[in-house]
Coordinates of C-alpha atoms in Angstrom, one line a residue:
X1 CA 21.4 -9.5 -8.7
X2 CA 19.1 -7.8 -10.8
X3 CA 16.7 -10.0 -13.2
X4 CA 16.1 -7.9 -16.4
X5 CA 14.3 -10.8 -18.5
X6 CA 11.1 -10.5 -16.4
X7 CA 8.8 -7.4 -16.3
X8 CA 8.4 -5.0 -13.5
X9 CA 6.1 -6.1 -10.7
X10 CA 4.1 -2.7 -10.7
X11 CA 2.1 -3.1 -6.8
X12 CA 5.6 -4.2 -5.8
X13 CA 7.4 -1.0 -6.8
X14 CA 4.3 1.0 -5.2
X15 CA 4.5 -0.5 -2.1
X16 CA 8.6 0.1 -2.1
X17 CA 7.9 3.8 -3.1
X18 CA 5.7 4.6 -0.5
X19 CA 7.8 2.7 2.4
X20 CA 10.8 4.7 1.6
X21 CA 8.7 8.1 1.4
X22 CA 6.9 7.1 5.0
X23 CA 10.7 6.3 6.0
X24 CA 11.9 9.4 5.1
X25 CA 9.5 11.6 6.4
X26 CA 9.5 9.9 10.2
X27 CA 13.2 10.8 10.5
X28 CA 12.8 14.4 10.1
X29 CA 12.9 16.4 13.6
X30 CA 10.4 17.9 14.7
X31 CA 9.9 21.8 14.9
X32 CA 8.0 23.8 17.4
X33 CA 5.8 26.1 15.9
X34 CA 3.8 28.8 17.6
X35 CA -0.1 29.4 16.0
X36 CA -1.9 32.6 17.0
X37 CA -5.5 32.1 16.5
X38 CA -8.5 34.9 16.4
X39 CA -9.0 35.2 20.0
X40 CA -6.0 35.8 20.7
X41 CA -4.8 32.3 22.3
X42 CA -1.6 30.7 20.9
X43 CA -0.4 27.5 21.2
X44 CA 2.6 25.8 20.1
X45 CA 2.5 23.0 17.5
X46 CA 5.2 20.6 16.3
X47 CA 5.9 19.9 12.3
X48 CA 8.6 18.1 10.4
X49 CA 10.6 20.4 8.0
X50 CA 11.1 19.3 4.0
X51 CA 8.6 16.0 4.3
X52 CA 7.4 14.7 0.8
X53 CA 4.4 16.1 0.5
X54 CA 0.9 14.0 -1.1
X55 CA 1.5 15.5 -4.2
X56 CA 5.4 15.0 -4.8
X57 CA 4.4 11.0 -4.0
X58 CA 2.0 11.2 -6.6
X59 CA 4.5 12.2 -9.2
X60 CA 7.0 9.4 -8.0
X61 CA 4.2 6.6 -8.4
X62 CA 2.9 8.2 -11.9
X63 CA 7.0 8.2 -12.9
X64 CA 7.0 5.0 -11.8
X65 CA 4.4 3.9 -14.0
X66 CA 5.7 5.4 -16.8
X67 CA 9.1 3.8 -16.1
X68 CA 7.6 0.7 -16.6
X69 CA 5.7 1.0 -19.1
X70 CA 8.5 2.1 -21.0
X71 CA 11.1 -0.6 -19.6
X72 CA 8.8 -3.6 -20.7
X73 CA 8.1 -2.1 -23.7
X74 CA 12.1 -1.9 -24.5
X75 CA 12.9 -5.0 -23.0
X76 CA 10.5 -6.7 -25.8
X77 CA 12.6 -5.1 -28.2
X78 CA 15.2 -6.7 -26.7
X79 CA 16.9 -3.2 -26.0
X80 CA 17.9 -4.1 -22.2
X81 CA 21.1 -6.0 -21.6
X82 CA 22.4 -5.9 -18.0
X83 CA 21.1 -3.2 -16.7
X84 CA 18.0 -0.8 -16.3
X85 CA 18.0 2.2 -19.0
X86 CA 17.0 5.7 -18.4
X87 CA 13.9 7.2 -18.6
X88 CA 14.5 10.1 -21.5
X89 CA 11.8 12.8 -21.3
X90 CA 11.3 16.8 -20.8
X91 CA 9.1 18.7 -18.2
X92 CA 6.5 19.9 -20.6
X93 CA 6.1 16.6 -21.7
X94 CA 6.0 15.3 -18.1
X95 CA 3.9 17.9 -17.5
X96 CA 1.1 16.5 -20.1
X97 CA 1.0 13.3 -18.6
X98 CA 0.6 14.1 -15.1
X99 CA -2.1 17.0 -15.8
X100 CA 0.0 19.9 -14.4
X101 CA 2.2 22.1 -15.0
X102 CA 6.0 22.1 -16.4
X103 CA 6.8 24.3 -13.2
X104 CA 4.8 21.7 -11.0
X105 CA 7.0 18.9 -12.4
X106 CA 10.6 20.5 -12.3
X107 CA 9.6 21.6 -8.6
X108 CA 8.6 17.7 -7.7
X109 CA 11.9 16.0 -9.9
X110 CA 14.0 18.7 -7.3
X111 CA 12.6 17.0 -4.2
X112 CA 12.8 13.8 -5.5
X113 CA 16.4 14.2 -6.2
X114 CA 17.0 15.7 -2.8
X115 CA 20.0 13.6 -1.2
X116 CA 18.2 11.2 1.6
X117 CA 15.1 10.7 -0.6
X118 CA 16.4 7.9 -2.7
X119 CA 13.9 7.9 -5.2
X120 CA 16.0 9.4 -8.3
X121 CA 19.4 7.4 -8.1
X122 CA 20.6 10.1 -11.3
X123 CA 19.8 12.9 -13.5
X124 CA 21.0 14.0 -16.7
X125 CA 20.0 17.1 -19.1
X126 CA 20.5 16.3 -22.8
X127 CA 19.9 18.3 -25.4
X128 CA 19.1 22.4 -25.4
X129 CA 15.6 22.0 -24.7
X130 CA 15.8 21.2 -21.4
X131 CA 15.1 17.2 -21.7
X132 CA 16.7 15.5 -19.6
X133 CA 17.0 11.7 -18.3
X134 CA 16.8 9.6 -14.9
X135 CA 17.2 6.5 -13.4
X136 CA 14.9 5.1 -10.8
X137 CA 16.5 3.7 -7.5
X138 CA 16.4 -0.1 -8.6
X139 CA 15.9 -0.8 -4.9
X140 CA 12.3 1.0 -5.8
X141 CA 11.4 -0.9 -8.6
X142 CA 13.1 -4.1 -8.0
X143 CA 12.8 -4.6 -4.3
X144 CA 14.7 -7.2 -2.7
X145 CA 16.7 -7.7 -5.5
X146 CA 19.8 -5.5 -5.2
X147 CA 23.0 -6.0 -3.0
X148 CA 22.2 -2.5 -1.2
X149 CA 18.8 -2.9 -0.8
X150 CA 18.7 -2.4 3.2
X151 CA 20.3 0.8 2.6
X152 CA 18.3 3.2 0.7
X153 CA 20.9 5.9 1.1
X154 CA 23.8 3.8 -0.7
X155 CA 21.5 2.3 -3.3
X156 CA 20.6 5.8 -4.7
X157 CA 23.8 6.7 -5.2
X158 CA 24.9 3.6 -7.2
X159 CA 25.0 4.6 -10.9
X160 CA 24.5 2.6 -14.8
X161 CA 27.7 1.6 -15.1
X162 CA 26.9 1.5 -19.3
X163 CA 26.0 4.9 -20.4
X164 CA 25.9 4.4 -24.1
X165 CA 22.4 2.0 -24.2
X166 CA 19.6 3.7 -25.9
X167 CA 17.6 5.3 -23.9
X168 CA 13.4 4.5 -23.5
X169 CA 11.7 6.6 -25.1
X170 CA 8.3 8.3 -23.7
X171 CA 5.5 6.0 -24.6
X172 CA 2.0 7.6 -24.9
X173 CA 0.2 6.8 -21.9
X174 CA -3.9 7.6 -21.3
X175 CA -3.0 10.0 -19.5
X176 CA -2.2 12.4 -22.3
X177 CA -5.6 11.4 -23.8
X178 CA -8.2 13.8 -22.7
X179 CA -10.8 12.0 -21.4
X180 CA -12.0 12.6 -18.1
X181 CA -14.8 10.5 -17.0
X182 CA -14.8 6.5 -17.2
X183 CA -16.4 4.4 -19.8
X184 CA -17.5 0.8 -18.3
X185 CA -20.4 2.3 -16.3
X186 CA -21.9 4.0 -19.9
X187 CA -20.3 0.9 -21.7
X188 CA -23.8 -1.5 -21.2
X189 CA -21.5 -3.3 -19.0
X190 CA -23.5 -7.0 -19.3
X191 CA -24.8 -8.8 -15.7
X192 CA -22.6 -11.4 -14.0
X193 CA -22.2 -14.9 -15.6
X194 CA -21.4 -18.3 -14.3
X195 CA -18.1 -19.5 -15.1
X196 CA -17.3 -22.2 -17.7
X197 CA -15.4 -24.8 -15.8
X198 CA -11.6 -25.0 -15.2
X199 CA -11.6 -21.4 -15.0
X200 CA -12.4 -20.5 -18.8
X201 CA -14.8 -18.5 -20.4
X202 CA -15.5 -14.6 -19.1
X203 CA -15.7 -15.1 -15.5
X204 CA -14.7 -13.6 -12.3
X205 CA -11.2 -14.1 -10.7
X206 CA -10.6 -15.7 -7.7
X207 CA -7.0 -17.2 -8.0
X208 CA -6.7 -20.3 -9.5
X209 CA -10.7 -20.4 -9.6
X210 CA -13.2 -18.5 -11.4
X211 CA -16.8 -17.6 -10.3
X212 CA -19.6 -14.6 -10.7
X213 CA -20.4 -15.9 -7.0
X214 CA -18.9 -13.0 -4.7
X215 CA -20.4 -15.0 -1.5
X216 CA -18.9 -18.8 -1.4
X217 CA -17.5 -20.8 -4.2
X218 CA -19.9 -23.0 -5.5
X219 CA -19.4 -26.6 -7.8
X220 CA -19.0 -25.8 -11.1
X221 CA -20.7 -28.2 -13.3
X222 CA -19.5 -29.6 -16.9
X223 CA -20.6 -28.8 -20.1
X224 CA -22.2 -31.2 -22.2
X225 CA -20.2 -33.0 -24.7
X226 CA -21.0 -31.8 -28.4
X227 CA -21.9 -34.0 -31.4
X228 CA -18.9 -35.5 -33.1
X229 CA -18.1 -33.7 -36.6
X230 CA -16.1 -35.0 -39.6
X231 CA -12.4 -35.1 -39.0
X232 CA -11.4 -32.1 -41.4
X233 CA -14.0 -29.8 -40.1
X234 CA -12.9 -30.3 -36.5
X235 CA -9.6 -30.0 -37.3
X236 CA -9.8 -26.8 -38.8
X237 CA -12.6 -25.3 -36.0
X238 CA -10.0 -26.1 -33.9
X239 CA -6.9 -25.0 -35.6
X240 CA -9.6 -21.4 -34.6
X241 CA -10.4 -22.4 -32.0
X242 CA -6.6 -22.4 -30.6
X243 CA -6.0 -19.0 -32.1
X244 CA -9.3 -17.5 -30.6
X245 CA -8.2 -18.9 -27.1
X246 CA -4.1 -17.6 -27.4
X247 CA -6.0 -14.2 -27.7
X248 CA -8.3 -14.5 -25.2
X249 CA -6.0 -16.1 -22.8
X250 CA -3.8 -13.1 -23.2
X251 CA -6.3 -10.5 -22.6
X252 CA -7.3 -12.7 -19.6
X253 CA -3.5 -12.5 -18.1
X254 CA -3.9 -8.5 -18.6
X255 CA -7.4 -8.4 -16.9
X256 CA -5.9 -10.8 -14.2
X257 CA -2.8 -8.3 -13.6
X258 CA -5.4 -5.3 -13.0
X259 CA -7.1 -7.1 -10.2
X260 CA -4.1 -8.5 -8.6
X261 CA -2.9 -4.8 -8.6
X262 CA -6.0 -3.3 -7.8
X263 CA -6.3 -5.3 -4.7
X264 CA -2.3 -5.2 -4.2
X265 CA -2.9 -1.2 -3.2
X266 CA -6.4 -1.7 -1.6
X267 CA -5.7 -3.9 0.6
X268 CA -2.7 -1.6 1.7
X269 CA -4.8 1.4 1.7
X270 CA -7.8 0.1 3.1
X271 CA -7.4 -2.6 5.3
X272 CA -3.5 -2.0 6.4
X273 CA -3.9 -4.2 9.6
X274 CA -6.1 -7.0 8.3
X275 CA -4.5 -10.6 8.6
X276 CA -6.1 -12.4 5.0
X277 CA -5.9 -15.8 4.5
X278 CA -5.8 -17.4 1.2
X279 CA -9.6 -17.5 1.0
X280 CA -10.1 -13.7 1.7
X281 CA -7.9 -12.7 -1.2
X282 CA -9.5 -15.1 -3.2
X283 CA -13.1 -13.6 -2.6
X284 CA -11.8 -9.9 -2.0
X285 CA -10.1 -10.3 -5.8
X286 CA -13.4 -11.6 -7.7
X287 CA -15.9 -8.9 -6.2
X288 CA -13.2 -6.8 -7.3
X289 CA -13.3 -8.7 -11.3
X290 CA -17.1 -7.8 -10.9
X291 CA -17.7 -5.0 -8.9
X292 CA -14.7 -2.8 -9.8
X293 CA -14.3 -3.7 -13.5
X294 CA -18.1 -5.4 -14.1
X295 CA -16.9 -8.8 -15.5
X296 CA -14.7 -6.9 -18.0
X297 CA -17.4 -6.8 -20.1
X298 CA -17.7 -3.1 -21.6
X299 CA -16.2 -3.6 -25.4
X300 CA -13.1 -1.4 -24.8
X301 CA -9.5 -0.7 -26.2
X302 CA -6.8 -1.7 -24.1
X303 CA -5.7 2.3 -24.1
X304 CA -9.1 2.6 -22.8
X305 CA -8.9 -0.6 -20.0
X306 CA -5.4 1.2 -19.1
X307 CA -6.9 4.5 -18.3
X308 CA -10.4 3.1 -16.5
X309 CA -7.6 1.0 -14.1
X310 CA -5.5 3.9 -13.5
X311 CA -8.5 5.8 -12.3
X312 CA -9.9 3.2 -10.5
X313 CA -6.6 3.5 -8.2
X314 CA -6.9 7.3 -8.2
X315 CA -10.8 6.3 -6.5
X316 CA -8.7 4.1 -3.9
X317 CA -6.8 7.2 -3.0
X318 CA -10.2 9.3 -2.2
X319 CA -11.6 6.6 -0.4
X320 CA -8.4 6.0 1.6
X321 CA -8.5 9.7 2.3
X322 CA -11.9 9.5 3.6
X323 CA -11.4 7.1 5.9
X324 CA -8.2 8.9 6.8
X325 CA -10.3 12.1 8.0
X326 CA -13.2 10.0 9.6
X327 CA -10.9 7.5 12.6
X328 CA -14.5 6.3 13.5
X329 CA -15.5 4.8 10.3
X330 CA -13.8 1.7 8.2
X331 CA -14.6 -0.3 5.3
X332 CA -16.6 -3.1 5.6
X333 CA -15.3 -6.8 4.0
X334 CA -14.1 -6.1 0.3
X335 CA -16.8 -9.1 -0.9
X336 CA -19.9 -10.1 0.5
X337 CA -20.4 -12.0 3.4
X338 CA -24.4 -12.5 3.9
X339 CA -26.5 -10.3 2.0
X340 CA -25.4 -10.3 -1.8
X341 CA -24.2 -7.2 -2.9
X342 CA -23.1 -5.8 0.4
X343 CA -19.7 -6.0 -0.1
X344 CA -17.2 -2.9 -0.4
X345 CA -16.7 -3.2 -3.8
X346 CA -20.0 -5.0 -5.0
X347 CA -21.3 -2.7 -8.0
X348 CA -25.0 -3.0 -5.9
X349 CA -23.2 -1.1 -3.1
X350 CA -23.8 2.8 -3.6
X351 CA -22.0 3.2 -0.9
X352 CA -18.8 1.3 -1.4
X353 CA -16.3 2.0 -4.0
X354 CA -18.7 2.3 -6.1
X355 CA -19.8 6.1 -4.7
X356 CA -16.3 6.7 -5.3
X357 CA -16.7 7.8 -8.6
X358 CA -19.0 10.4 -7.9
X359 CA -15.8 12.1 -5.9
X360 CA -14.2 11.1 -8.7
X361 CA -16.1 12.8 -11.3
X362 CA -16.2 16.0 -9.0
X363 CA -12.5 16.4 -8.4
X364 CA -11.9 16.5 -12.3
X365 CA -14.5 19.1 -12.3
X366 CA -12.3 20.8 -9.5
X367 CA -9.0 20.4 -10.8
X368 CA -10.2 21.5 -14.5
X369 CA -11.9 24.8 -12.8
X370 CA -8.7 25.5 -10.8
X371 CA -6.5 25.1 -13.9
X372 CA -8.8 27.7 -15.6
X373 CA -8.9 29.7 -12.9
X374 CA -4.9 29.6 -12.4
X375 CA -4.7 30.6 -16.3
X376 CA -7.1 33.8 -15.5
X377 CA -5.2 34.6 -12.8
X378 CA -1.8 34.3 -14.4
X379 CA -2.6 36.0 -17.7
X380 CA -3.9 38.9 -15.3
X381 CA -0.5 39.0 -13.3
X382 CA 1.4 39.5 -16.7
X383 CA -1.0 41.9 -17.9
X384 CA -1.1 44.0 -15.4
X385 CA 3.0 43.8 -15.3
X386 CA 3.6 44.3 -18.4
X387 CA 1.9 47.8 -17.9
X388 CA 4.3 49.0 -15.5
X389 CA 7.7 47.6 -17.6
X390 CA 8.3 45.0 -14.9
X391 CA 8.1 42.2 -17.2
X392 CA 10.6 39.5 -18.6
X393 CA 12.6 41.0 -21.2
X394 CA 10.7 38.7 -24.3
X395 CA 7.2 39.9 -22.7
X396 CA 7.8 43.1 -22.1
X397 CA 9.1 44.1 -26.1
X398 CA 5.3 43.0 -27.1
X399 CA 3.2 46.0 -27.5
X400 CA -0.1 45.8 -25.5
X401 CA -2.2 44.7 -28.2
X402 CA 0.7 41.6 -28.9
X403 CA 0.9 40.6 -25.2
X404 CA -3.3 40.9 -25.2
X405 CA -3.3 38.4 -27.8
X406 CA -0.5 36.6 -26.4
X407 CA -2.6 35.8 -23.1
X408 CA -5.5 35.4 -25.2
X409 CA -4.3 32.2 -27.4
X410 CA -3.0 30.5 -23.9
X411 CA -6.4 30.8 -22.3
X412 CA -8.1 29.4 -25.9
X413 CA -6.3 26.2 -25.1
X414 CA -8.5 25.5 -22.2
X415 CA -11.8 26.3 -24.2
X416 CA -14.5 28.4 -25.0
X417 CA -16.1 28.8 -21.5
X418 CA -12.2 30.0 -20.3
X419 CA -12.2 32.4 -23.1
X420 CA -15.4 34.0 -22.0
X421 CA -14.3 34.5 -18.5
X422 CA -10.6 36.3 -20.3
X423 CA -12.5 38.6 -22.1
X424 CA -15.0 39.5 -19.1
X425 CA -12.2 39.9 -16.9
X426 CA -10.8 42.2 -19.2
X427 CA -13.9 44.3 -20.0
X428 CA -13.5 42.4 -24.1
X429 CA -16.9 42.1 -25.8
X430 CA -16.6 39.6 -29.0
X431 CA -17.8 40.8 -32.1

């Protein structure tokens, strides 16, 4: 049975995601395809047929995220009973938080609802404005935990018996925040520290242990004892003191919970056949507490940690893809194992992970050039059709000088440098 007291197990989910997406697409047959090149040759190539593609898994994991964002969040307000709620939401709404389009969106939700897939276990519209809700195959988010989990196919068909809890409501994610480009490396991220012993103090993560050592774990030695002080004024400093810490040690637990995932999906992506002991996690998880997140130093909101560790993953996925497209090269040891600051994820290493946000940076360039350039290209189309009657019925009643203007306020949206390009593709000086 399902436990619904304890939060969802986010690297867990990921993992169960993309096993049943690599399941699916192996069991579709393959097709022979014929290619004719320029010289003339041809030669006959074999594809599979309706496989998730990249981009439809990368809507699942982002719904997935969402999901549980939302379910923890109801489940403090004690709004989950006995079983998991539905996640209530729209396209266009979708569409903010995963930077595309409402189109995009509906066109991914259809293929994830495709019998066989068994990532949507049901769908709903409510409402007239198209919002609609789902459920999530619980064998997806909690895996291992349902009677049906060995059988994908049965499991997405089993359905909330209770239909009548409230529903989660869309949370605001940093996603629909537009920022772009991370903040710890302009945050005057401080240098590594030693720890304070029994793991306390801002220090790196290594399990049970903390250290700014990324090579092996040295002694950590005591702090001295400090002078005694009069009775009340030690109670009270450490009446403080024990508020202070509660804080701390809960924004620890948070910090802790972005390595642990961080290295969850890296080790996954990165090193799939590596056999780690106990020691090797250990060491690949604090050079990731320093080189990945820099101590978690930088001064910033937890909106703002959120977003730099959800781009952090979106770096794992270029580097993953690299290696993917280069068989001959792999990533050297995640830590250190000689030279200091040699390590795959040490912040020294230009070119570890830490080059990975140069492709980073470039790729939002990319994708915010293409979404301008999709605009131009779109408010062209209907322009041009629009001139010829061939329009939709509500586009075509404009009169040119309405639909010009219509086009003209979409493409404002995107900013000033997209508006330029409109008006020069449409021969429009500015006054």
């Amino acid at each position: 049975m399902i436990d619904y007291a304890k939060n969802i197990n986010q690297a867990a989910a990921l993992a169960a995601w993309w096993k049943i997406a690599d399941k699916y697409n192996k069991s579709l047959p393959l097709h022979p395809v014929v290619r004719t090149y320029a010289n003339g040759t041809q030669k006959t190539v074999f594809i599979r047929k309706g496989i998730i593609s990249k981009s439809v898994i990368e809507t699942g994991e982002k719904l997935i995220l969402q999901y549980i964002k939302s379910f923890n969040e109801a489940r403090k307000l004690e709004l989950v009973q006995d079983e998991a709620p539905s996640l209530a939401t729209n396209s266009v709404e979708l569409g903010r938080i995963l930077q595309t389009s409402d189109r995009t969106v509906r066109s991914h939700i259809s293929v994830l609802k495709r019998p066989g897939v068994g990532f949507i276990s049901e769908y709903n519209f409510r409402g007239t404005r198209a919002n609609f809700e789902l459920w999530i195959n619980p064998a997806i988010l909690w895996p291992g935990q349902t009677e049906n989990s060995k059988n994908t196919a049965q499991t997405a068909q089993i359905l909330p018996q209770n239909k009548n809890l409230p529903h989660i409501k869309q949370l605001e994610t940093p996603e629909t925040k537009e920022k772009e480009i991370t903040h710890v490396d302009k945050g005057g991220v401080a240098t590594q520290q030693s720890a304070l012993p029994g793991g306390e103090g801002e220090a790196g993560y290594t399990g049970d242990t903390f250290t700014s050592d990324t090579g092996l774990l040295q002694t950590l030695k005591t702090t001295e004892k400090a002078p005694a002080r009069p009775l009340a004024a030690k109670r009270q400093a450490t009446e403080a003191g024990s508020a202070a810490r509660t804080e701390k040690d809960a924004q620890m637990a948070v910090f802790k919970a972005y390595v642990e995932n961080f290295w969850a999906i890296a080790s996954k992506l990165l090193y799939p056949t590596a056999d780690w002991t106990e020691w090797h996690h250990k060491m690949a998880k604090n050079a990731i507490f320093y080189g990945v997140y820099r101590g978690f130093k930088a001064q910033l909101s937890e909106k703002d940690w959120e977003l730099y560790h959800l781009q952090a993953i979106e770096r794992l996925k270029l580097a993953a893809n690299y290696y993917e497209n280069h068989p001959g090269k792999h990533p050297p040891l995640p830590y250190a194992e000689f030279r200091p600051g040699t390590g795959y994820f040490d912040h020294e290493n230009t070119r570890g992970f830490e080059g990975t946000h140069e492709w980073y940076t470039k790729q939002q360039v990319w994708k915010r050039q293409q979404k301008v350039n999709d605009a131009l290209r779109r408010a062209a189309n209907e322009i041009r059709l629009h001139k010829q009657g061939k329009l939709r019925e509500e586009l075509q009643r404009k009169t040119p000088l309405e639909m010009f203007r219509f086009q003209e306020a979409r493409i404002k949206r995107l900013g000033k440098a997209a508006l330029d390009k409109f008006y020069a593709q449409h021969a429009i000086t500015k006054s």
